[in-house]
Short mmCIF file of C-alpha atoms and ligand atoms in Angstrom, two decimals:
data_model
loop_
_atom_site.label_atom_id
_atom_site.label_comp_id
_atom_site.label_asym_id
_atom_site.label_seq_id
_atom_site.Cartn_x
_atom_site.Cartn_y
_atom_site.Cartn_z
CA MET A 1256 -37.48 105.38 -0.07
CA LYS A 1257 -34.44 106.76 -1.87
CA THR A 1258 -31.94 104.12 -2.90
CA ILE A 1259 -28.28 105.07 -3.13
CA LEU A 1260 -25.83 102.74 -4.84
CA ILE A 1261 -22.24 103.10 -3.62
CA THR A 1262 -20.16 101.91 -6.53
CA ASN A 1263 -16.82 101.85 -8.33
CA ARG A 1264 -15.29 98.85 -10.04
CA LYS A 1265 -12.02 99.48 -8.23
CA GLY A 1266 -11.45 97.96 -4.81
CA GLY A 1267 -9.98 99.75 -1.79
CA VAL A 1268 -11.37 103.19 -2.66
CA GLY A 1269 -13.64 103.55 0.38
CA LYS A 1270 -16.97 102.12 -0.80
CA THR A 1271 -17.62 100.08 2.33
CA THR A 1272 -16.28 102.77 4.69
CA THR A 1273 -18.59 105.28 2.99
CA SER A 1274 -21.57 102.89 3.14
CA VAL A 1275 -21.16 102.28 6.88
CA ASN A 1276 -20.52 105.89 7.85
CA LEU A 1277 -23.19 107.40 5.64
CA ALA A 1278 -25.77 104.87 6.83
CA THR A 1279 -24.94 105.27 10.53
CA ASN A 1280 -24.87 109.06 10.16
CA LEU A 1281 -28.30 109.16 8.51
CA ALA A 1282 -29.64 106.72 11.11
CA SER A 1283 -28.28 108.86 13.94
CA LYS A 1284 -30.13 111.82 12.41
CA GLY A 1285 -33.33 109.82 12.89
CA PHE A 1286 -33.83 108.53 9.34
CA GLU A 1287 -34.97 104.94 8.83
CA VAL A 1288 -32.13 103.33 6.86
CA LEU A 1289 -31.65 99.93 5.27
CA LEU A 1290 -28.09 98.91 4.39
CA ILE A 1291 -27.56 96.11 1.87
CA ASP A 1292 -24.26 94.32 1.24
CA LEU A 1293 -24.10 93.16 -2.39
CA ASP A 1294 -20.38 92.36 -2.11
CA THR A 1295 -19.83 88.64 -1.46
CA GLN A 1296 -16.72 89.53 0.55
CA GLY A 1297 -19.18 90.53 3.30
CA HIS A 1298 -17.03 93.35 4.67
CA LEU A 1299 -19.96 95.54 5.63
CA GLN A 1300 -20.91 93.43 8.61
CA ILE A 1301 -17.38 93.75 10.00
CA GLY A 1302 -17.73 97.54 9.90
CA LEU A 1303 -21.10 97.22 11.64
CA GLY A 1304 -19.59 95.00 14.32
CA ILE A 1305 -21.94 92.09 13.55
CA LYS A 1306 -20.15 88.82 14.31
CA LYS A 1307 -22.94 86.38 13.50
CA HIS A 1308 -22.49 84.09 10.48
CA PHE A 1309 -25.44 84.35 8.12
CA LEU A 1310 -26.17 81.36 5.92
CA LEU A 1311 -28.48 83.30 3.65
CA GLY A 1312 -28.19 86.84 2.43
CA ILE A 1313 -29.19 89.30 -0.25
CA HIS A 1314 -27.73 87.09 -2.99
CA ASP A 1315 -30.13 84.25 -2.12
CA MET A 1316 -33.03 86.68 -1.93
CA LEU A 1317 -32.03 88.04 -5.30
CA LYS A 1318 -31.99 84.54 -6.78
CA MET A 1319 -35.33 83.57 -5.23
CA GLY A 1320 -37.02 86.97 -5.48
CA LYS A 1321 -38.29 86.82 -1.90
CA ILE A 1322 -37.37 88.06 1.53
CA TYR A 1323 -36.49 85.25 3.90
CA GLU A 1324 -38.02 85.07 7.34
CA ASN A 1325 -35.62 87.06 9.55
CA GLY A 1326 -33.72 88.13 6.41
CA ILE A 1327 -33.52 91.76 7.53
CA GLN A 1328 -31.21 92.13 10.56
CA ASN A 1329 -31.24 94.70 13.34
CA THR A 1330 -28.10 96.64 14.16
CA SER A 1331 -26.97 98.52 17.27
CA PHE A 1332 -28.65 101.60 15.74
CA GLN A 1333 -32.37 101.71 16.35
CA THR A 1334 -33.21 103.05 12.89
CA LEU A 1335 -30.63 101.07 10.91
CA ASP A 1336 -31.42 97.64 9.44
CA PHE A 1337 -29.08 95.45 7.44
CA ILE A 1338 -29.28 92.71 4.83
CA PRO A 1339 -25.99 90.76 4.80
CA ALA A 1340 -24.18 89.31 1.81
CA HIS A 1341 -23.99 85.57 1.25
CA VAL A 1342 -20.22 85.33 1.65
CA ASN A 1343 -18.57 83.55 -1.29
CA PHE A 1344 -21.87 83.14 -3.15
CA ASP A 1345 -21.19 82.03 -6.72
CA ILE A 1346 -22.54 84.93 -8.74
CA SER A 1347 -22.41 82.88 -11.95
CA GLU A 1348 -25.70 81.47 -10.57
CA LEU A 1349 -27.26 84.85 -11.21
CA ALA A 1350 -28.38 86.09 -14.59
CA ASP A 1351 -30.58 89.08 -15.19
CA GLU A 1352 -32.56 88.93 -11.96
CA SER A 1353 -33.79 92.49 -12.20
CA ALA A 1354 -37.47 91.52 -12.29
CA LYS A 1355 -36.93 89.53 -9.08
CA LEU A 1356 -34.93 92.33 -7.56
CA LYS A 1357 -37.68 94.82 -8.32
CA ARG A 1358 -40.19 92.48 -6.67
CA LEU A 1359 -37.89 92.13 -3.69
CA PHE A 1360 -37.66 95.88 -3.33
CA ARG A 1361 -41.43 96.21 -3.49
CA LYS A 1362 -41.64 93.73 -0.60
CA ILE A 1363 -38.96 95.55 1.37
CA LYS A 1364 -40.93 98.79 0.94
CA GLN A 1365 -44.08 97.07 2.22
CA LYS A 1366 -42.26 95.80 5.33
CA LYS A 1367 -41.14 99.16 6.62
CA GLN A 1368 -41.15 102.80 5.53
CA TYR A 1369 -37.44 103.26 5.01
CA ASP A 1370 -36.24 106.76 4.16
CA PHE A 1371 -33.01 105.50 2.62
CA CYS A 1372 -31.64 102.26 1.27
CA ILE A 1373 -27.87 102.22 0.82
CA ILE A 1374 -26.33 99.46 -1.28
CA ASP A 1375 -22.63 98.62 -0.98
CA THR A 1376 -21.33 96.91 -4.12
CA PRO A 1377 -18.45 94.63 -5.14
CA PRO A 1378 -15.46 96.04 -7.03
CA THR A 1379 -16.81 94.88 -10.38
CA SER A 1380 -19.27 96.08 -12.97
CA ASP A 1381 -20.94 92.75 -13.58
CA VAL A 1382 -24.42 91.30 -13.47
CA LEU A 1383 -24.88 92.29 -9.81
CA LEU A 1384 -24.32 95.93 -10.61
CA LYS A 1385 -26.59 95.81 -13.66
CA ASN A 1386 -29.33 94.37 -11.47
CA ALA A 1387 -28.80 96.96 -8.78
CA LEU A 1388 -28.94 99.82 -11.30
CA LYS A 1389 -32.58 98.94 -11.89
CA VAL A 1390 -33.70 99.60 -8.34
CA SER A 1391 -31.45 102.52 -7.44
CA ASP A 1392 -32.28 106.20 -7.63
CA TYR A 1393 -28.77 107.57 -7.15
CA ALA A 1394 -25.18 106.46 -7.64
CA LEU A 1395 -22.40 107.68 -5.39
CA ILE A 1396 -18.85 106.95 -6.53
CA PRO A 1397 -16.03 107.04 -3.99
CA MET A 1398 -12.69 107.83 -5.65
CA GLN A 1399 -9.26 107.73 -4.10
CA CYS A 1400 -7.37 110.94 -4.90
CA GLU A 1401 -4.77 109.24 -7.08
CA TYR A 1402 -4.16 109.39 -10.81
CA LEU A 1403 -5.07 105.79 -11.64
CA SER A 1404 -8.19 105.97 -9.51
CA PHE A 1405 -9.15 109.17 -11.30
CA THR A 1406 -8.72 107.67 -14.80
CA GLY A 1407 -10.54 104.55 -13.52
CA VAL A 1408 -13.51 106.68 -12.45
CA LEU A 1409 -13.73 108.33 -15.87
CA GLN A 1410 -13.74 104.88 -17.50
CA PHE A 1411 -16.24 103.62 -14.96
CA LEU A 1412 -18.59 106.55 -15.59
CA ARG A 1413 -18.70 105.66 -19.28
CA ILE A 1414 -19.62 102.05 -18.49
CA PHE A 1415 -22.07 103.23 -15.87
CA TYR A 1416 -23.97 105.46 -18.31
CA LYS A 1417 -23.92 102.76 -21.00
CA ASN A 1418 -25.25 100.14 -18.58
CA SER A 1419 -27.87 102.50 -17.17
CA ILE A 1420 -29.19 103.13 -20.66
CA SER A 1421 -29.09 99.45 -21.66
CA VAL A 1422 -31.07 98.36 -18.58
CA LYS A 1423 -33.38 101.40 -18.87
CA SER A 1424 -32.52 102.62 -15.41
CA ASN A 1425 -33.49 106.08 -14.20
CA ILE A 1426 -30.49 106.22 -11.89
CA GLU A 1427 -28.87 109.62 -11.44
CA LEU A 1428 -25.28 110.35 -10.56
CA LEU A 1429 -25.35 111.87 -7.09
CA GLY A 1430 -21.65 112.55 -7.39
CA VAL A 1431 -18.06 111.43 -6.93
CA VAL A 1432 -16.71 111.48 -3.36
CA PRO A 1433 -12.95 112.02 -3.24
CA THR A 1434 -11.64 109.80 -0.43
CA MET A 1435 -8.42 109.55 1.61
CA TYR A 1436 -7.70 113.17 0.72
CA ASN A 1437 -4.47 114.66 2.06
CA LYS A 1438 -4.08 118.40 1.50
CA SER A 1439 -0.31 118.26 1.90
CA MET A 1440 -0.09 116.05 -1.20
CA PRO A 1441 0.06 118.27 -4.33
CA GLU A 1442 -1.09 115.30 -6.40
CA HIS A 1443 -4.40 115.17 -4.52
CA LYS A 1444 -5.20 118.82 -5.28
CA GLN A 1445 -4.31 118.34 -8.94
CA ILE A 1446 -6.56 115.29 -9.19
CA LEU A 1447 -9.50 117.26 -7.80
CA GLN A 1448 -8.88 120.04 -10.35
CA LYS A 1449 -8.73 117.52 -13.20
CA LEU A 1450 -11.89 115.84 -11.97
CA GLU A 1451 -13.68 119.18 -11.89
CA LEU A 1452 -12.70 119.86 -15.50
CA GLU A 1453 -13.93 116.43 -16.57
CA ILE A 1454 -17.22 116.09 -14.73
CA GLY A 1455 -18.05 119.57 -13.42
CA LYS A 1456 -17.92 120.97 -9.89
CA GLU A 1457 -21.56 120.16 -9.17
CA ARG A 1458 -20.84 116.45 -9.49
CA ILE A 1459 -18.07 116.47 -6.90
CA LEU A 1460 -19.26 115.84 -3.36
CA PRO A 1461 -17.40 117.00 -0.21
CA PHE A 1462 -14.11 115.12 0.16
CA ILE A 1463 -13.21 112.72 2.95
CA ARG A 1464 -9.75 113.28 4.40
CA LYS A 1465 -7.38 110.46 5.16
CA ASP A 1466 -7.92 109.50 8.79
CA ALA A 1467 -6.51 106.42 10.48
CA LYS A 1468 -9.39 106.64 12.97
CA LEU A 1469 -11.74 105.60 10.16
CA SER A 1470 -9.80 102.35 9.63
CA GLN A 1471 -9.65 101.74 13.36
CA ALA A 1472 -13.38 102.33 13.84
CA PHE A 1473 -14.06 99.90 11.00
CA ILE A 1474 -11.91 97.17 12.55
CA ASP A 1475 -13.56 97.79 15.93
CA GLY A 1476 -16.97 97.48 14.29
CA VAL A 1477 -18.22 100.85 15.49
CA SER A 1478 -19.19 103.92 13.53
CA ILE A 1479 -16.75 106.84 13.55
CA PHE A 1480 -19.48 108.95 15.22
CA GLN A 1481 -19.45 106.61 18.21
CA SER A 1482 -15.68 106.11 18.47
CA SER A 1483 -14.24 109.55 17.59
CA SER A 1484 -17.00 112.06 17.07
CA ARG A 1485 -14.55 114.98 16.67
CA SER A 1486 -12.19 113.26 14.25
CA ARG A 1487 -11.63 114.39 10.67
CA GLY A 1488 -13.44 111.29 9.47
CA ALA A 1489 -16.53 112.05 11.55
CA ILE A 1490 -16.61 115.71 10.47
CA ASP A 1491 -16.16 114.84 6.79
CA TYR A 1492 -18.75 112.06 6.69
CA ASN A 1493 -21.21 114.34 8.49
CA ASN A 1494 -20.59 117.04 5.84
CA LEU A 1495 -21.07 114.50 3.09
CA SER A 1496 -24.32 113.29 4.61
CA ASN A 1497 -25.64 116.88 4.92
CA GLU A 1498 -24.72 117.66 1.33
CA ILE A 1499 -26.48 114.51 0.13
CA LEU A 1500 -29.61 115.44 2.11
CA ASN A 1501 -29.53 118.89 0.48
CA LYS A 1502 -29.05 117.49 -3.00
CA ILE A 1503 -31.84 114.96 -2.61
CA LYS A 1504 -34.17 117.63 -1.20
CA GLU A 1505 -33.56 119.81 -4.25
CA VAL A 1506 -34.84 117.19 -6.71
N1 ADP B 164 -10.67 108.31 4.60
C1 ADP B 164 -9.92 107.24 4.93
N2 ADP B 164 -8.79 107.39 5.64
C2 ADP B 164 -8.01 106.35 5.96
N3 ADP B 164 -8.27 105.08 5.61
C3 ADP B 164 -9.41 104.84 4.89
C4 ADP B 164 -10.29 105.90 4.51
N4 ADP B 164 -11.31 105.36 3.79
C5 ADP B 164 -11.08 104.04 3.74
N5 ADP B 164 -9.94 103.71 4.38
C6 ADP B 164 -9.32 102.38 4.50
O1 ADP B 164 -8.99 101.93 3.19
C7 ADP B 164 -9.25 100.54 3.05
C8 ADP B 164 -10.24 100.30 1.93
O2 ADP B 164 -11.50 100.90 2.26
P1 ADP B 164 -12.87 100.18 1.92
O3 ADP B 164 -13.96 101.08 2.40
O4 ADP B 164 -12.89 98.77 2.40
O5 ADP B 164 -12.83 100.20 0.32
P2 ADP B 164 -13.69 99.36 -0.75
O6 ADP B 164 -14.99 98.99 -0.11
O7 ADP B 164 -13.84 100.31 -1.90
O8 ADP B 164 -12.86 98.17 -1.11
C9 ADP B 164 -9.76 100.07 4.40
O9 ADP B 164 -8.68 99.56 5.12
C10 ADP B 164 -10.28 101.34 5.05
O10 ADP B 164 -10.21 101.29 6.48
MG1 MG B 165 -15.91 97.11 0.02
#
């Protein structure tokens, strides 16, 4: 199982949209995928179209270090499972739970042979992220193509590397995904050039263009591949998924 952490301490950059569309794309390619919502806002389940209210979620499992009976939910995709967030869970109840999280992941791996686990994270770089770093193989950082988002990503990368070292994580940067890209905006092109100079071309993943159909699909609780399979959003997320499969195959 390869675990991909979708992270950026900034909100509204496309983390949850990327989590849903990457997970549903990989699942539709036949991979067994587990999607975990570490963000106590619980947005992921809206994007998956799951209306049920869950009393317990990943945050409780993290605290207790065990998988609850029926803790892993089915989705409308046969090969996609989901662990919801505990909405509004008080994360001050969590300290360094990484030993418990590691145990939890061992149990998850015993339950089913997942090919991928995708973790959506809150817009913070707090204890939750530090815990998640310990069990993740790769980090994927969505970045809006705007100047402040760009400088935020550079700052975030510094914290990310520092945290990874301090928690002795072997996590690798899979890359930065430029999101909401609009080629008619000169600023967007400039930001991509600056990003390339800072982090190198090989760390920039295929961009996702701005597409209102992505927002609509999210609100409707369906994946973009079901609602508008020929849209820009569907094409771009499929490209991203293929590139990630290639990159992971190489290592
Ligand atoms: N490529 C895109 N084109 C248009 N809207 C997008 C795109 N990606 C995300 N959005 C919208 O931007 C908002 C924030 O995205 P979201 O994935 O929730 O970000 P985050 O999880 O980082 O807070 C949502 O309303 C979402 O529908
Ligand atoms: Mg989100």
